[in-house]
XYZ file of C-alpha atoms in Angstrom:
280
model
C -10.009 -27.640 56.267
C -10.215 -24.780 53.736
C -8.432 -22.406 56.139
C -5.681 -24.953 56.725
C -5.228 -25.429 52.983
C -4.962 -21.683 52.346
C -2.345 -21.339 55.075
C -0.389 -24.195 53.569
C -0.242 -22.804 50.044
C 0.203 -19.108 50.930
C 3.655 -17.805 50.097
C 5.882 -15.125 51.570
C 8.374 -13.909 49.019
C 11.133 -11.414 49.706
C 13.762 -9.512 47.742
C 16.504 -7.122 48.835
C 18.563 -5.175 46.299
C 21.153 -2.531 47.150
C 23.367 -0.531 44.822
C 26.464 1.387 45.918
C 28.923 3.697 44.189
C 32.332 2.036 44.220
C 35.497 2.626 42.208
C 33.853 5.244 40.023
C 30.714 3.297 39.115
C 27.421 2.053 40.533
C 27.687 -1.616 41.477
C 25.419 -4.222 43.021
C 26.263 -4.425 46.740
C 23.522 -6.641 48.204
C 21.263 -9.222 46.606
C 18.802 -11.516 48.353
C 15.675 -13.200 47.046
C 13.303 -15.829 48.328
C 10.580 -17.718 46.421
C 8.458 -16.712 44.674
C 10.508 -13.545 44.106
C 13.609 -13.661 41.933
C 15.938 -10.833 40.921
C 17.489 -10.742 37.463
C 20.354 -8.445 36.482
C 20.316 -7.956 32.706
C 22.904 -5.838 30.948
C 21.650 -2.249 30.655
C 21.498 -0.460 27.338
C 24.564 1.532 26.426
C 24.621 4.797 28.340
C 21.886 3.776 30.749
C 21.769 2.787 34.421
C 22.457 -0.576 36.048
C 19.148 -2.429 36.192
C 17.513 -5.018 38.439
C 14.351 -6.862 37.401
C 11.964 -8.507 39.874
C 10.156 -11.667 38.796
C 7.264 -13.401 40.582
C 7.807 -17.037 39.629
C 4.444 -18.209 41.003
C 2.605 -16.477 38.157
C 0.519 -14.310 40.455
C -0.772 -13.775 43.986
C -3.708 -15.377 45.778
C -5.313 -14.598 49.118
C -2.834 -14.842 51.972
C 0.283 -14.383 49.827
C 2.820 -11.708 50.759
C 5.733 -10.022 49.017
C 8.301 -7.857 50.825
C 10.663 -5.808 48.657
C 13.536 -3.651 49.931
C 15.428 -1.475 47.445
C 18.208 0.972 48.243
C 20.837 3.172 46.642
C 23.873 4.264 48.640
C 25.487 7.728 48.415
C 26.191 8.704 44.825
C 24.744 5.512 43.315
C 22.270 5.535 40.398
C 20.149 2.557 39.343
C 16.808 1.434 37.956
C 14.536 -1.337 39.264
C 11.501 -2.677 37.419
C 9.511 -5.906 37.047
C 9.488 -8.503 34.319
C 5.734 -8.464 33.670
C 2.359 -7.441 35.049
C 1.559 -8.731 38.542
C -1.671 -10.739 38.666
C -3.796 -10.663 41.817
C -6.258 -13.546 41.679
C -9.651 -13.965 43.330
C -9.415 -14.588 47.058
C -11.471 -16.940 49.195
C -11.130 -14.469 52.069
C -7.586 -13.501 53.088
C -5.822 -10.426 51.738
C -2.624 -10.571 49.738
C -0.024 -7.976 50.638
C 2.806 -6.242 48.801
C 5.117 -4.057 50.893
C 7.889 -2.142 49.138
C 10.466 -0.010 50.924
C 12.713 2.201 48.814
C 15.656 3.962 50.474
C 17.724 6.581 48.633
C 20.759 8.076 50.365
C 22.447 11.472 49.771
C 23.531 12.139 46.210
C 21.830 8.991 44.902
C 19.263 8.482 42.140
C 16.894 5.503 42.036
C 14.017 4.601 39.738
C 11.379 2.138 40.950
C 8.945 1.617 38.090
C 7.158 -1.746 38.211
C 4.792 -2.854 35.506
C 1.066 -2.908 36.203
C -0.816 -4.977 38.787
C -4.005 -6.561 37.415
C -6.663 -7.066 40.088
C -9.119 -9.839 39.233
C -12.762 -9.947 40.243
C -12.971 -10.810 43.945
C -9.290 -10.229 44.652
C -8.063 -8.615 47.881
C -4.922 -6.503 47.584
C -3.139 -4.424 50.205
C -0.095 -2.618 48.846
C 2.172 -0.138 50.611
C 5.063 1.688 48.967
C 7.290 3.599 51.392
C 9.913 5.952 49.976
C 12.665 7.122 52.332
C 15.054 9.841 51.130
C 18.037 11.436 52.778
C 19.525 14.843 52.019
C 19.524 15.637 48.299
C 18.518 12.115 47.235
C 16.304 11.907 44.125
C 13.991 9.264 42.744
C 11.188 8.405 40.369
C 8.640 5.838 41.516
C 5.322 4.644 40.193
C 2.550 2.082 40.427
C -0.248 1.141 38.038
C -3.521 -0.711 38.694
C -5.694 -2.421 36.090
C -9.233 -3.328 37.135
C -10.075 -6.723 35.635
C -9.064 -8.582 32.488
C -10.607 -6.557 29.702
C -9.552 -9.096 27.062
C -11.809 -11.647 28.793
C -14.656 -9.196 29.300
C -14.092 -9.229 33.053
C -15.202 -6.273 35.156
C -14.349 -5.803 38.807
C -17.398 -5.419 41.016
C -16.218 -6.619 44.426
C -13.060 -7.149 46.439
C -10.488 -5.024 48.239
C -8.005 -2.566 46.775
C -5.857 -0.630 49.218
C -2.936 1.117 47.550
C -0.972 3.345 49.942
C 2.070 5.601 49.652
C 4.367 7.109 52.266
C 7.175 9.535 51.428
C 9.695 10.344 54.164
C 12.590 12.778 53.798
C 15.244 13.014 56.515
C 12.995 11.153 58.935
C 9.997 13.461 58.422
C 6.803 12.303 56.781
C 6.390 14.544 53.718
C 3.354 12.892 52.122
C 0.982 10.000 52.735
C -1.851 8.867 50.506
C -4.092 5.812 50.329
C -6.654 4.564 47.859
C -9.046 2.301 49.768
C -11.997 0.473 48.203
C -13.611 -2.480 49.954
C -16.694 -4.534 49.207
C -18.774 -3.082 46.372
C -16.170 -1.692 43.976
C -18.479 -1.294 40.991
C -20.130 1.895 42.251
C -16.832 3.631 43.061
C -15.270 2.662 39.743
C -18.326 3.884 37.792
C -19.224 7.011 39.787
C -18.365 10.363 38.128
C -16.945 11.584 41.438
C -14.895 8.397 41.747
C -13.093 6.742 38.863
C -15.650 7.757 36.238
C -15.592 4.386 34.498
C -11.803 4.106 34.387
C -10.410 0.659 33.702
C -6.923 1.534 34.939
C -5.066 4.149 36.949
C -1.478 5.042 37.716
C 0.507 7.198 40.109
C 3.910 8.621 39.210
C 6.131 10.372 41.765
C 9.311 12.382 41.415
C 11.050 13.336 44.638
C 13.914 15.846 44.524
C 14.739 19.226 46.071
C 13.899 20.862 42.713
C 10.927 18.646 41.821
C 8.542 21.615 41.533
C 10.599 23.047 38.680
C 9.570 20.088 36.508
C 5.828 20.642 36.864
C 5.044 22.930 33.914
C 7.176 20.965 31.451
C 5.543 17.731 32.562
C 2.079 19.220 32.106
C 3.141 20.212 28.598
C 4.320 16.666 27.885
C 0.983 15.326 29.125
C -1.116 17.473 26.777
C -0.523 15.308 23.725
C -1.348 12.005 25.394
C -4.662 10.532 24.244
C -7.212 8.298 25.955
C -6.297 9.410 29.473
C -7.014 12.065 32.066
C -3.919 13.410 33.818
C -3.463 15.641 36.821
C -0.174 16.826 38.308
C 0.854 18.913 41.285
C 4.050 19.732 43.161
C 4.800 20.570 46.798
C 7.541 20.133 49.393
C 10.088 18.574 47.028
C 7.578 16.169 45.504
C 5.910 16.018 42.085
C 2.765 13.826 42.004
C 1.075 12.699 38.786
C -2.247 10.830 38.526
C -3.395 9.054 35.366
C -6.866 7.627 34.660
C -8.064 5.884 31.522
C -10.914 3.747 30.291
C -8.469 1.115 29.029
C -5.150 -0.122 30.356
C -3.084 0.421 27.202
C -3.317 4.244 27.010
C -2.698 4.487 30.770
C 0.422 2.343 30.425
C 1.577 4.401 27.446
C 1.096 7.674 29.340
C 2.794 6.283 32.446
C 5.811 5.240 30.361
C 5.904 8.490 28.371
C 5.900 10.710 31.452
C 8.471 8.503 33.166
C 10.685 8.861 30.067
C 10.208 12.624 30.116
C 11.086 12.945 33.801
C 14.206 10.774 33.742
C 15.573 12.751 30.811
C 14.692 16.162 32.238
C 15.706 15.540 35.837
C 18.752 13.305 35.436
C 19.876 13.634 31.820
C 19.141 9.951 31.220
C 18.078 8.405 27.911
C 14.415 8.829 27.027
C 14.202 5.148 26.081
C 12.950 2.673 28.692
C 14.109 -0.860 29.513
C 13.482 -3.417 26.762
C 10.921 -5.178 28.969
C 8.673 -2.147 28.613
C 8.634 -2.520 24.840
C 7.163 -6.027 24.876
């Protein structure tokens, strides 16, 4: 009976957003969404990129739920995609919830995929895969952030599943793959000095571009003044990878946003300011 109930209430949301360069400007070319995912298209700030905002109308994910997101920018297009609020991953009675995101950037295009944080509750089971596919001289910034438990409620995460995987493909060749995988007893890994060292949140920030390595030293300089976090950055094969760890979610979020702002300004000449949703 319990299994039948979980199958009945599990949801499979989907969203497809594509931008193309037409008549001298980037315009929305394809839009599809299916409950519980919705796509909003607010007016961008003056001088900034067209923006799409993903919303999970269910208020969060439970075991068995699935979200499939497909984002793309055609040749010469430039756009930004984010989320309305933090994604909540609730305790599961057994099944995993899954979030699969595929980002495709075609020659001469620029795309930013910067969702707000995912909060994993005690006993939750999350499998997330972000696949970035670039062609030619395509460029992007992408990121993900994880928060372990609801600190405001005194919740700590001691058990569950967190699998957070990345794949970066350029011109059909796998350039980088990485996966964080913790299953079962999470408390030891989160507390261990050789693991997360007591971190309450973490984030990954990626910049893919033919000249990505040239941004490394300036980004490290920008990271030096950020407090309450530990930051590491490296560059290789047209990819700049940044890791952020912090004892609390707020400084990790602040660092994530600050380095994103720095990169978009340095790499694409875009405004340092972020979407209004990030200021709430």
